[in-house]
């Protein structure tokens, strides 16, 4: 809940939307131009809200929120029994 609060405070102060298409944060990555079913939640979380899907990770290292598995940039086939959430490397994520 603290993370959601912090990204909405940022939105209030800067106008930067808390929910953004990948292309908004990764304008130099042309693959993101055609992805319409993944989004960033703040600067730290990539959300891919379909359980069995192919997920694209922009340049960075990403950690599965539930399993802590590490993903590098690129496409991956993801199967999960939860909504897939990935944490971007080198961010502080308040979770309390």
PDB file of N, CA and C in Angstrom, residues 3 50 58 79:
ATOM      1  N   UNK A   3       3.659   1.670  -1.520  1.00  0.00           N
ATOM      2  CA  UNK A   3       4.131   1.926  -2.881  1.00  0.00           C
ATOM      3  C   UNK A   3       3.062   2.651  -3.689  1.00  0.00           C
ATOM      4  N   UNK A  50      -2.062 -11.387 -17.523  1.00  0.00           N
ATOM      5  CA  UNK A  50      -2.643 -12.599 -18.090  1.00  0.00           C
ATOM      6  C   UNK A  50      -1.789 -13.752 -17.575  1.00  0.00           C
ATOM      7  N   UNK A  58      11.778  -4.940 -21.076  1.00  0.00           N
ATOM      8  CA  UNK A  58      12.694  -3.929 -21.613  1.00  0.00           C
ATOM      9  C   UNK A  58      14.067  -4.066 -20.951  1.00  0.00           C
ATOM     10  N   UNK A  79       4.229 -18.844 -17.312  1.00  0.00           N
ATOM     11  CA  UNK A  79       3.029 -19.534 -16.851  1.00  0.00           C
ATOM     12  C   UNK A  79       2.956 -19.326 -15.346  1.00  0.00           C
TER      13      UNK A  79
END
